[in-house]
Amino acid sequence: MDICKAHENASKCSVNTMECFMVLSTQAQKISIATLCGLFGTLCIFENSLVLYLIFSSPRTRRKPSYIFISSLALADVLASIIFVCSFVNFHVFNEIDFSKETFLLQLGGVNTSFSASLSSLLLTALDRYISISRPSEYKLLMTRKRAWIALVVLWVTCATIASLPLLGWNCCTLNSTCSELFPFVDDNYLSIWICFIMVLLGCIIYAYTHVLWRAHQHVAYMEKYQVEVGKQNTRMRLDVMLAKTLVMVLTVLVLCWSPILVLMIYSIFARLSNHLRKVFAFCSTLCLLNSMVNPIIYALRSKELYSSLRMVFSRFRRQLKASEESPEVESTHKSSMIET
């Protein structure tokens, strides 16, 4: 096997030997990766930017903690797409290694911060739904806009701090420790801690959504039994159940997209990876972009408020387009009447 030895730290800490991590050997593989990154990244940036516009252009949605958390998720996905696509394609497709160790770790920290913040935003959204369904009478008192923004600040600072640890010194070059087979300069112990952090986030999300699903099932049964009596409360409960199901769909896509790379990361800590598995990891990494691309589609299909806002935006755009097409005809008629006069 033509694989750079993972545990020879001297070679791992040389920028010139980063070619060891460029596992795409054929032009077809590079074109495939570039196509996937370009397609998923472009759609992800467009869709999440549209979600951000829809949320913040409506005073009703931008005041709700639920949509504040969703906007954080969309922002994290936009940043992740930009940083990931630029650095990933530049490294694996164009084979650019003309940068320092610090520059590479800074790019890696940006990717880790964005994807970690995306997961953490989804956790806050799950907790928001958890409180809304488990303690509906106290929801407005417990989940205020101020607390939502404080939670987001803590979230982003925590994710940025954990992601910047390799740049601050926790790397195999500085510590002269065992290096990862998947990421240049990354210490195996740090990778283990980061995986544990992600697994804790996923575990908390799964726990919160398990409770949400259980309560949603109870709500559905309650509505079917007392549909006539509940009246207006029935509408509120339907909205809670609708949003809960939407976010569960997001969670399902998240788990399916992240499981392959997490499994390979864990495997790389305990065993030697072949060239084939490292290529598989490179292609599986693009699934993170797929997850970020699918999330806004689920919002548009499942969230009535965002869907209504989207319809209003398209209606306004069509009216403006129609007006711009009619304006030359009006101007021509006006000029012709002036000439006759």
XYZ file of C-alpha atoms in Angstrom:
341
model
C 0.000 0.000 0.000
C 1.317 3.412 -0.965
C 0.255 5.158 2.236
C 2.257 7.698 4.231
C 3.026 6.265 7.633
C 0.533 7.794 10.026
C 2.708 7.625 13.085
C 5.862 9.199 11.714
C 5.398 12.664 13.176
C 8.351 14.192 11.394
C 6.765 13.645 8.018
C 3.336 14.655 9.287
C 4.609 18.039 10.398
C 6.149 18.940 7.068
C 3.960 21.001 4.754
C 5.610 19.464 1.693
C 4.510 15.965 2.727
C 0.861 16.970 2.912
C 0.651 15.257 -0.461
C 0.177 12.097 1.633
C -3.359 13.282 2.391
C -4.231 13.988 -1.249
C -5.911 10.640 -1.810
C -7.725 11.408 -5.080
C -5.464 9.735 -7.628
C -7.465 10.010 -10.867
C -8.904 12.918 -12.797
C -12.358 11.337 -12.662
C -12.285 11.323 -8.850
C -11.240 14.965 -8.746
C -13.967 15.971 -11.207
C -16.541 14.051 -9.166
C -15.522 15.757 -5.921
C -15.427 19.187 -7.576
C -18.893 18.618 -9.086
C -20.413 17.454 -5.793
C -18.871 20.315 -3.843
C -19.854 22.883 -6.461
C -23.439 21.632 -6.720
C -24.105 21.075 -3.023
C -22.209 24.193 -1.970
C -23.959 26.529 -4.402
C -27.425 25.228 -3.561
C -26.643 25.285 0.152
C -25.519 28.921 0.100
C -28.521 29.994 -1.980
C -31.118 28.088 0.048
C -29.790 29.028 3.493
C -29.373 32.662 2.457
C -33.003 32.593 1.336
C -34.029 31.150 4.716
C -32.142 33.930 6.513
C -33.841 36.545 4.327
C -37.295 35.057 4.935
C -36.771 34.985 8.694
C -35.317 38.460 9.150
C -37.576 40.154 6.604
C -40.630 39.210 8.661
C -41.047 40.919 12.073
C -43.229 38.016 13.200
C -40.671 35.268 12.595
C -37.485 37.064 13.598
C -38.858 37.661 17.125
C -39.552 33.987 17.808
C -36.795 32.004 19.578
C -37.547 28.985 17.351
C -36.666 30.938 14.219
C -33.713 32.637 15.902
C -32.217 29.181 16.395
C -33.114 28.167 12.838
C -31.428 31.316 11.524
C -28.299 30.356 13.479
C -28.447 26.934 11.834
C -28.787 28.526 8.390
C -25.895 30.934 9.058
C -23.664 28.082 10.234
C -24.505 26.088 7.110
C -23.694 29.053 4.848
C -20.305 29.563 6.515
C -19.579 25.827 6.496
C -20.363 25.621 2.784
C -18.123 28.531 1.851
C -15.143 27.500 3.983
C -15.459 23.768 3.330
C -15.859 24.005 -0.446
C -13.002 26.489 -0.877
C -10.526 24.615 1.322
C -11.595 21.082 0.332
C -11.536 21.655 -3.424
C -8.350 23.698 -3.214
C -6.615 20.869 -1.349
C -7.980 17.692 -2.961
C -8.696 18.876 -6.507
C -6.091 21.570 -7.190
C -3.545 20.019 -4.772
C -2.544 23.373 -3.345
C -0.099 23.011 -0.440
C 1.585 26.396 -0.700
C 0.504 27.510 2.760
C 1.713 27.197 6.334
C 0.628 24.797 9.028
C -1.157 27.658 10.794
C -3.138 28.522 7.644
C -4.290 24.927 7.239
C -5.317 24.650 10.902
C -7.131 27.984 10.616
C -9.153 26.654 7.661
C -9.840 23.407 9.507
C -10.908 25.385 12.564
C -13.338 27.384 10.450
C -14.899 24.219 9.050
C -15.131 22.603 12.497
C -16.609 25.754 14.034
C -19.292 26.022 11.362
C -20.338 22.376 11.390
C -20.229 22.242 15.211
C -22.344 25.391 15.399
C -24.784 23.818 12.939
C -25.192 20.791 15.204
C -25.396 22.960 18.313
C -28.050 25.180 16.710
C -30.058 22.079 15.976
C -29.667 21.081 19.635
C -31.017 24.458 20.780
C -33.909 24.074 18.370
C -34.614 20.626 19.812
C -34.515 22.018 23.357
C -36.842 24.828 22.288
C -39.358 22.262 21.015
C -38.809 20.170 24.148
C -39.747 23.083 26.412
C -42.612 24.159 24.160
C -44.249 20.737 24.313
C -43.318 19.611 27.831
C -44.071 22.954 29.572
C -46.338 24.915 27.217
C -47.809 27.191 29.913
C -44.326 28.406 30.948
C -42.763 28.473 27.502
C -42.909 32.246 26.953
C -41.405 32.877 30.389
C -38.621 30.315 29.993
C -37.723 30.912 26.350
C -37.342 34.652 25.842
C -35.516 36.435 23.015
C -32.788 37.560 25.430
C -32.138 34.025 26.624
C -32.182 32.758 23.051
C -29.492 35.232 21.967
C -27.389 34.510 25.085
C -27.590 30.783 24.308
C -26.458 31.448 20.731
C -23.472 33.528 21.867
C -22.399 30.801 24.297
C -22.894 28.213 21.551
C -20.737 29.967 18.949
C -17.988 30.879 21.448
C -17.815 27.284 22.698
C -17.660 25.840 19.181
C -15.013 28.354 18.076
C -12.907 27.669 21.182
C -12.952 23.889 20.725
C -12.246 24.181 16.993
C -9.300 26.538 17.497
C -7.441 24.312 19.984
C -5.187 22.744 17.288
C -4.236 26.218 16.065
C -3.501 27.289 19.653
C -1.075 24.423 20.195
C -2.959 21.156 20.580
C -1.506 19.563 17.443
C 0.829 16.659 16.889
C 3.656 18.913 15.704
C 3.787 20.996 18.865
C 3.190 18.066 21.210
C 5.236 15.557 19.182
C 2.367 13.094 19.571
C 0.484 10.662 17.341
C -0.990 12.344 14.275
C -4.316 11.575 12.634
C -4.375 9.660 9.352
C -7.263 11.790 8.068
C -6.196 15.360 8.862
C -2.699 16.871 8.625
C -1.171 18.166 11.888
C -4.199 17.011 13.947
C -3.474 15.143 17.162
C -5.290 11.820 17.579
C -6.293 12.706 21.145
C -7.817 15.982 20.005
C -9.720 14.167 17.259
C -11.066 11.772 19.908
C -12.233 14.699 22.061
C -13.890 16.402 19.085
C -15.687 13.181 18.140
C -16.910 12.835 21.740
C -18.170 16.435 21.619
C -20.122 15.730 18.431
C -21.483 12.461 19.832
C -22.675 14.253 22.987
C -24.473 16.824 20.831
C -26.122 14.081 18.786
C -27.062 12.164 21.944
C -28.719 15.226 23.510
C -30.578 15.961 20.268
C -31.811 12.380 20.015
C -32.950 12.425 23.651
C -34.816 15.724 23.203
C -36.512 14.561 20.013
C -37.464 11.217 21.527
C -39.393 13.145 24.155
C -40.802 15.510 21.530
C -42.025 12.594 19.423
C -43.608 10.942 22.431
C -45.448 14.141 23.377
C -46.375 14.751 19.733
C -47.923 11.277 19.628
C -49.910 12.117 22.754
C -51.049 15.401 21.187
C -52.241 13.657 18.049
C -54.207 11.109 20.087
C -55.671 13.915 22.216
C -56.729 15.928 19.167
C -58.395 12.936 17.570
C -60.371 12.256 20.736
C -61.391 15.831 21.616
C -61.285 17.541 18.224
C -64.570 19.369 18.671
C -63.979 20.506 22.254
C -60.463 21.872 22.054
C -61.169 24.554 19.436
C -58.381 27.097 19.159
C -56.003 25.079 21.326
C -56.172 22.401 18.666
C -54.522 24.774 16.176
C -51.636 25.526 18.528
C -51.068 21.851 19.205
C -51.088 21.097 15.480
C -48.389 23.727 14.950
C -46.239 22.203 17.712
C -46.612 18.736 16.252
C -45.918 20.048 12.719
C -42.702 21.779 13.750
C -41.617 18.788 15.823
C -42.034 16.466 12.836
C -40.149 18.932 10.645
C -37.183 19.026 12.973
C -37.195 15.257 13.332
C -36.831 15.060 9.545
C -33.862 17.431 9.816
C -32.377 15.214 12.537
C -32.852 12.073 10.442
C -31.044 13.632 7.489
C -28.324 14.861 9.853
C -27.662 11.412 11.296
C -27.624 9.741 7.869
C -25.185 12.326 6.500
C -22.833 12.438 9.498
C -22.726 8.751 10.469
C -20.289 7.629 7.699
C -17.581 10.178 8.494
C -17.945 9.734 12.262
C -17.582 5.965 11.890
C -14.463 6.376 9.752
C -12.994 8.936 12.178
C -13.498 6.543 15.094
C -12.066 3.662 13.075
C -8.981 5.715 12.165
C -8.149 6.175 15.852
C -7.965 2.444 16.532
C -6.818 1.012 13.188
C -4.796 1.796 10.085
C -6.770 3.152 7.150
C -6.194 1.945 3.624
C -6.048 4.286 0.630
C -9.500 3.065 -0.363
C -11.030 4.008 2.989
C -9.383 7.416 2.887
C -10.917 8.023 -0.532
C -14.275 6.897 0.851
C -13.843 9.401 3.689
C -13.150 12.202 1.183
C -16.362 11.451 -0.702
C -18.393 10.949 2.510
C -17.258 14.385 3.679
C -19.415 15.920 0.950
C -22.472 14.433 2.707
C -22.103 17.198 5.303
C -22.777 19.668 2.491
C -25.743 17.570 1.407
C -27.170 17.842 4.912
C -26.756 21.611 4.904
C -28.431 21.747 1.492
C -31.438 19.617 2.485
C -32.287 21.482 5.702
C -33.754 24.614 4.023
C -35.820 22.450 1.676
C -37.418 20.785 4.682
C -38.166 24.189 6.213
C -39.820 25.419 3.027
C -41.957 22.311 2.735
C -42.905 21.959 6.409
C -42.930 25.446 7.955
C -46.139 27.269 7.040
C -44.772 30.664 8.096
C -41.636 30.387 5.987
C -43.595 28.895 3.111
C -46.067 31.806 3.238
C -43.186 34.292 3.326
C -41.600 32.540 0.353
C -44.839 32.765 -1.627
C -45.073 36.481 -0.820
C -41.500 37.027 -2.019
C -42.191 35.228 -5.309
C -45.468 37.135 -5.773
C -43.697 40.437 -5.199
C -40.945 39.425 -7.610
C -43.498 38.497 -10.298
C -45.304 41.830 -9.888
C -42.037 43.739 -10.212
C -41.066 41.683 -13.252
C -44.457 42.281 -14.842
C -44.261 45.987 -14.116
C -40.777 46.216 -15.657
C -42.056 44.469 -18.797
C -45.034 46.795 -19.105
C -43.140 50.028 -18.427
C -41.494 50.237 -21.915
C -44.932 49.906 -23.530
C -46.357 52.668 -21.322
C -43.371 54.900 -22.070
C -43.706 54.233 -25.822
C -47.426 55.097 -25.736
C -46.667 58.280 -23.811
C -44.012 59.357 -26.380
C -46.314 58.611 -29.277
C -49.110 60.725 -27.777
C -46.634 63.585 -27.229
C -45.584 63.421 -30.887
C -49.196 63.534 -32.091
C -49.825 66.520 -29.882
